[in-house]
CSV table of C-alpha atoms in Angstrom, one decimal:
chain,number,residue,atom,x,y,z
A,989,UNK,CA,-10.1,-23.0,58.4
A,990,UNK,CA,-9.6,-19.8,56.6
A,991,UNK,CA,-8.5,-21.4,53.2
A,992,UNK,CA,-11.8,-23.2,53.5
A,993,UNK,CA,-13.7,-21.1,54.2
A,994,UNK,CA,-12.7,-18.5,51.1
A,995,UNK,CA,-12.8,-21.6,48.7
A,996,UNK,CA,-16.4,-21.8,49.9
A,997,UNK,CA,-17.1,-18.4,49.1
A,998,UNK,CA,-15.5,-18.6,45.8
A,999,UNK,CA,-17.9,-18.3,42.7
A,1000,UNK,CA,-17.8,-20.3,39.1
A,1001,UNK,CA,-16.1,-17.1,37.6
A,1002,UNK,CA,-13.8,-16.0,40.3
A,1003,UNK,CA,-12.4,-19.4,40.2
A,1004,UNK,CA,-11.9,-19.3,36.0
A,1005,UNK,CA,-10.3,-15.9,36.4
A,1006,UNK,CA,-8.1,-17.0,39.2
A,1007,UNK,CA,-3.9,-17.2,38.7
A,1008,UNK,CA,-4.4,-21.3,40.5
A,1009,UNK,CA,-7.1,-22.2,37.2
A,1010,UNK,CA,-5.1,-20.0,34.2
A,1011,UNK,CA,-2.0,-21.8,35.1
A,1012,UNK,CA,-3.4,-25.3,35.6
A,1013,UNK,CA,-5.2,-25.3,32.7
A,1014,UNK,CA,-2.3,-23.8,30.7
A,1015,UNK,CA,-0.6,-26.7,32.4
A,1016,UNK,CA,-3.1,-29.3,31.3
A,1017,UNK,CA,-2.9,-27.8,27.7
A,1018,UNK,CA,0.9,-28.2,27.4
A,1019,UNK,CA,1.0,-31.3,28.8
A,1020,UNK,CA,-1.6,-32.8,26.2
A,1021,UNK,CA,-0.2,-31.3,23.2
A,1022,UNK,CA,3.3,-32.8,24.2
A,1023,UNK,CA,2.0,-36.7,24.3
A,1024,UNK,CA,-0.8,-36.5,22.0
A,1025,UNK,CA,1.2,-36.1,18.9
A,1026,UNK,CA,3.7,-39.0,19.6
A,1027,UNK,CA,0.7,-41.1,21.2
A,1028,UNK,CA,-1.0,-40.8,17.9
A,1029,UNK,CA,2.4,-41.2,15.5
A,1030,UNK,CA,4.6,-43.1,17.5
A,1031,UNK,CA,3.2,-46.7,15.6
A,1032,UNK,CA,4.1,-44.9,12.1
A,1033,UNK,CA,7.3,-43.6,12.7
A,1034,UNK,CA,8.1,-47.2,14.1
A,1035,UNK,CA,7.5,-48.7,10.4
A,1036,UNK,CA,9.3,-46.3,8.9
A,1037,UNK,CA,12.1,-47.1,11.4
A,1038,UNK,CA,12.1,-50.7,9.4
A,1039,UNK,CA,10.1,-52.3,12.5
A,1040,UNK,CA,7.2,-54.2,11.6
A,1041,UNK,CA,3.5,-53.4,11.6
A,1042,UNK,CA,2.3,-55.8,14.0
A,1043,UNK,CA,5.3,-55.6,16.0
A,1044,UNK,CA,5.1,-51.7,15.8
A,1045,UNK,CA,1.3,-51.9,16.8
A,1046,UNK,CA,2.5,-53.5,20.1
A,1047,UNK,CA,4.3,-50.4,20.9
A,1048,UNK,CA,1.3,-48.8,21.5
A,1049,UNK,CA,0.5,-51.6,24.1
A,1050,UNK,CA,3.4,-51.0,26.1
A,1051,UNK,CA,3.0,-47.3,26.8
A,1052,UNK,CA,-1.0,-48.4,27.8
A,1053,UNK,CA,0.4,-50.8,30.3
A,1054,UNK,CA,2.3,-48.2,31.2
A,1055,UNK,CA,0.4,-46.0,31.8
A,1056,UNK,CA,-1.9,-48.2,33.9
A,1057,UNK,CA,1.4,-48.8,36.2
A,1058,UNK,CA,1.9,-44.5,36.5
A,1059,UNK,CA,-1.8,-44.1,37.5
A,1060,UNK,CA,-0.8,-46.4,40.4
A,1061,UNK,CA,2.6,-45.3,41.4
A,1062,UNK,CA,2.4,-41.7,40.8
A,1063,UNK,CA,-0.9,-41.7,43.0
A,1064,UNK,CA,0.8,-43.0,45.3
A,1065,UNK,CA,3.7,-40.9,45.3
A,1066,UNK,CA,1.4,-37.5,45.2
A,1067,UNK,CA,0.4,-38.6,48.3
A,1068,UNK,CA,3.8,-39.0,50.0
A,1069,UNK,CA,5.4,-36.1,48.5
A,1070,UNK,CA,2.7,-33.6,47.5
A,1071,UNK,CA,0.9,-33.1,44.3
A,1072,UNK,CA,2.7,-30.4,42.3
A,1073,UNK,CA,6.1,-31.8,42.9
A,1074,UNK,CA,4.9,-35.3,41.3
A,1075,UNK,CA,3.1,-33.5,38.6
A,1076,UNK,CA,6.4,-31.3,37.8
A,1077,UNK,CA,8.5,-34.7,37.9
A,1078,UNK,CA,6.1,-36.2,35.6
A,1079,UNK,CA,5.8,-33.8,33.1
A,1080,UNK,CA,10.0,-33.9,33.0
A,1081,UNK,CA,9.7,-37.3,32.6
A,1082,UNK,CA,7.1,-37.1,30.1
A,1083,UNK,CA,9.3,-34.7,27.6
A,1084,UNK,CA,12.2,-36.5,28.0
A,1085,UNK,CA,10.2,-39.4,26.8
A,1086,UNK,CA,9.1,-37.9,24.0
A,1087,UNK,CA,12.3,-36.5,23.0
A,1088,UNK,CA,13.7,-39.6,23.3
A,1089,UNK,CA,11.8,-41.7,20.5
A,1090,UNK,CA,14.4,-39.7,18.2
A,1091,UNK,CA,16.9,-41.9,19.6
A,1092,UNK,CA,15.8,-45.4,19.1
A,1093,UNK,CA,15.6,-47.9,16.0
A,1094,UNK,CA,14.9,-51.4,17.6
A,1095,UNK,CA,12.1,-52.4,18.8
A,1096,UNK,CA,13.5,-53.4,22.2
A,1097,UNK,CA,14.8,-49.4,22.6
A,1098,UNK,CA,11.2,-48.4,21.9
A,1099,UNK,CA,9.9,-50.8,24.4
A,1100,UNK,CA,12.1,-49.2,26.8
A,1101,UNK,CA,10.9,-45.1,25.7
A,1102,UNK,CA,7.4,-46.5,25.5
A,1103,UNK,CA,6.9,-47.8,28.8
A,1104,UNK,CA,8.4,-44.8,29.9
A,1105,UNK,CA,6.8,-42.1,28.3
A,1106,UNK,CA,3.4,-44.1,29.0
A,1107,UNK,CA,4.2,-44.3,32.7
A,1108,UNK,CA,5.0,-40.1,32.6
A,1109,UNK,CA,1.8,-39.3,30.7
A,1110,UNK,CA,-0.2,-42.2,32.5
A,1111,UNK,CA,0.5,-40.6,35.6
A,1112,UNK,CA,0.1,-37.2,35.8
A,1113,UNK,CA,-3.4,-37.4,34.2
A,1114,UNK,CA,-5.1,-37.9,37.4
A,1115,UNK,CA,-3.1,-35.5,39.1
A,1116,UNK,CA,-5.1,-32.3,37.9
A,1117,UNK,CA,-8.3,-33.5,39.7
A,1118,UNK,CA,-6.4,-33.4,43.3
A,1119,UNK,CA,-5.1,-30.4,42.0
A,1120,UNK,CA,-8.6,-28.8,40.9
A,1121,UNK,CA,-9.9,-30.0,44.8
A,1122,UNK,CA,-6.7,-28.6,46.3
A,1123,UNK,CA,-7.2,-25.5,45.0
A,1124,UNK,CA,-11.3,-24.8,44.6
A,1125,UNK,CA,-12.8,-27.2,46.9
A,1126,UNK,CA,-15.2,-30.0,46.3
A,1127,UNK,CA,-18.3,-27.5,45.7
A,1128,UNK,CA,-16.8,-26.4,42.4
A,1129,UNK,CA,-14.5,-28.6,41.4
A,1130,UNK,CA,-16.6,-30.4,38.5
A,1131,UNK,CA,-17.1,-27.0,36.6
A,1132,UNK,CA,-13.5,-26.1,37.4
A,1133,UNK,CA,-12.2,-29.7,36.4
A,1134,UNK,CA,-14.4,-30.0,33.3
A,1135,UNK,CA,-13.8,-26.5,32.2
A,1136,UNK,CA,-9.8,-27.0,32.3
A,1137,UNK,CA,-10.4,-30.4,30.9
A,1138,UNK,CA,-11.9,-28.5,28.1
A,1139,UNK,CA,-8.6,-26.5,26.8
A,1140,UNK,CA,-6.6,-29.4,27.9
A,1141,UNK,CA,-8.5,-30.9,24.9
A,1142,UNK,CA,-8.0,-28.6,22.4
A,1143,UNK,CA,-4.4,-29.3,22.9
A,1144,UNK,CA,-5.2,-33.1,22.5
A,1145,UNK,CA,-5.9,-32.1,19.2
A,1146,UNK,CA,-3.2,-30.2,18.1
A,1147,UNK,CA,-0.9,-32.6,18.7
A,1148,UNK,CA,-1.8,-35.9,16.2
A,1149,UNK,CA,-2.8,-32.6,13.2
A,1150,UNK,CA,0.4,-31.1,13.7
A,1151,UNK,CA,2.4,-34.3,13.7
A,1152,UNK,CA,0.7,-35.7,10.6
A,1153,UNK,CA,1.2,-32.0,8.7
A,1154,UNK,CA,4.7,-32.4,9.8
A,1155,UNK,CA,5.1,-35.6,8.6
A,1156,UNK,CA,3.4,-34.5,5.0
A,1157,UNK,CA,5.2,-31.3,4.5
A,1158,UNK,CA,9.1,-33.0,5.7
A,1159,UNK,CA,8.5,-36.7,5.3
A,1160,UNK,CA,10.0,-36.8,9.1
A,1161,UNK,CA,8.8,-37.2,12.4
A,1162,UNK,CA,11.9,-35.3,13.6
A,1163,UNK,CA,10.2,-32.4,14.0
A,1164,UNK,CA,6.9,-33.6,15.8
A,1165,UNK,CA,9.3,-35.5,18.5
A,1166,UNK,CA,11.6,-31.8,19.4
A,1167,UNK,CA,8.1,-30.0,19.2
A,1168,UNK,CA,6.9,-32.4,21.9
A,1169,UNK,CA,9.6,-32.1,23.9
A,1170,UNK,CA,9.8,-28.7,23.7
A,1171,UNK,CA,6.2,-28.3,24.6
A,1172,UNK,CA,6.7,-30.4,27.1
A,1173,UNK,CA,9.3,-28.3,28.5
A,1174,UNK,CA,6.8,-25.9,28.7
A,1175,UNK,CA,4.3,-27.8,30.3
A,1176,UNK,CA,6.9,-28.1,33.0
A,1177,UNK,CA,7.6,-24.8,33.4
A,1178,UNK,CA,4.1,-24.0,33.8
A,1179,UNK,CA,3.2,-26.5,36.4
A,1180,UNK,CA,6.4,-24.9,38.7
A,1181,UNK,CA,4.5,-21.7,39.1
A,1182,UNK,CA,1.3,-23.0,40.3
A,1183,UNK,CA,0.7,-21.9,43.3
A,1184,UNK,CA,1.4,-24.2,46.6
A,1185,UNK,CA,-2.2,-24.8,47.7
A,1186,UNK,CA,-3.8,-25.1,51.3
A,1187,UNK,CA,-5.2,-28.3,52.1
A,1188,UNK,CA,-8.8,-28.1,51.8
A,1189,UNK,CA,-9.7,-29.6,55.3
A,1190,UNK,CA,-7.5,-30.4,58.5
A,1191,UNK,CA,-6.6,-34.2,57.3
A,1192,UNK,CA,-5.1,-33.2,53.7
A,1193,UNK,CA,-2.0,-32.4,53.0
A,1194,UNK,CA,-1.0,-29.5,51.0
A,1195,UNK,CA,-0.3,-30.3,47.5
């Protein structure tokens, strides 16, 4: 009752200025510059692997589908284990993903990273709205959600530039792939200090 009751006190710019947003949106950032780049790349670096186009273009289908399976599962599993420990898991699996594209030739192998990394990154998207409630509250959540939607954007962005000046300036991916996992890295490190949040009424649980 006391959580809930300062949440509904909280104002627009105590809530922006507060550790809970800068680390979740720092989060959010991380974890969008770490998938965007090999989201964006993956299908080129496939071809110059010696896979071909139409078969590489399919590898982008496979980390859709799953991504459509982690918005399921890792829903479901936030809800059974708590928020910030499925969004920490899925951010590890989400670099180790990336990192892992380094590794594979055939197109089977980048089945196999694709459905994985699409599952990680697929999943923990949702996971900042229950986040933004857990922590602000329904009243605020929107300007909360959209403003840390907004940096988490600007790292969506980096990541496909990046990659292709990468790309032009080495002629490698190699780069792009340790740069998202590092990043990703970070993007987990950040999510483990967010704070654990009370539940915003009596029948949540805490994130």
């Amino acid at each position: 009752a006391q959580a809930s009751a300062e949440e509904a006190s909280m104002t627009v710019p105590e809530a922006l200025r507060s550790r809970a947003f800068l680390v979740l949106a720092t989060t959010f950032f991380a974890c969008c510059a770490a998938h965007s780049g090999p989201i964006f790349h993956t299908v080129s670096y496939a071809i110059g692997c010696g896979i071909p186009m139409m078969s590489a273009v399919s590898i982008y289908s496979v980390e859709g589908i799953g991504g459509l399976a982690g918005r399921v599962a890792m829903g479901v599993l936030a809800d059974r284990i708590g928020t910030k420990a499925m969004l920490v898991a899925g951010l590890v699996l989400q670099a180790v993903g990336a990192g892992a594209y380094l590794l594979v030739r055939h197109l089977s192998d980048f089945y196999t990273v694709a459905a994985i990394f699409g599952f990680a990154y697929g999943g923990t998207m949702p996971l900042y709205a229950v986040l933004a409630r857990h922590y602000f509250g329904q009243r605020i959540m929107g300007t909360v959600l959209g403003a840390a939607a907004m940096v988490s954007s600007v790292g969506m962005a980096l990541g496909p530039a990046l990659g292709g000046w990468i790309f032009d300036t080495y002629r490698t991916y190699t780069a792009l792939y340790l740069g998202s996992l590092a990043v990703g890295l970070v993007a987990v490190a950040t999510a483990l200090a967010l704070p654990r949040a009370a539940p915003v009424d009596a029948m949540e649980r805490p994130a």
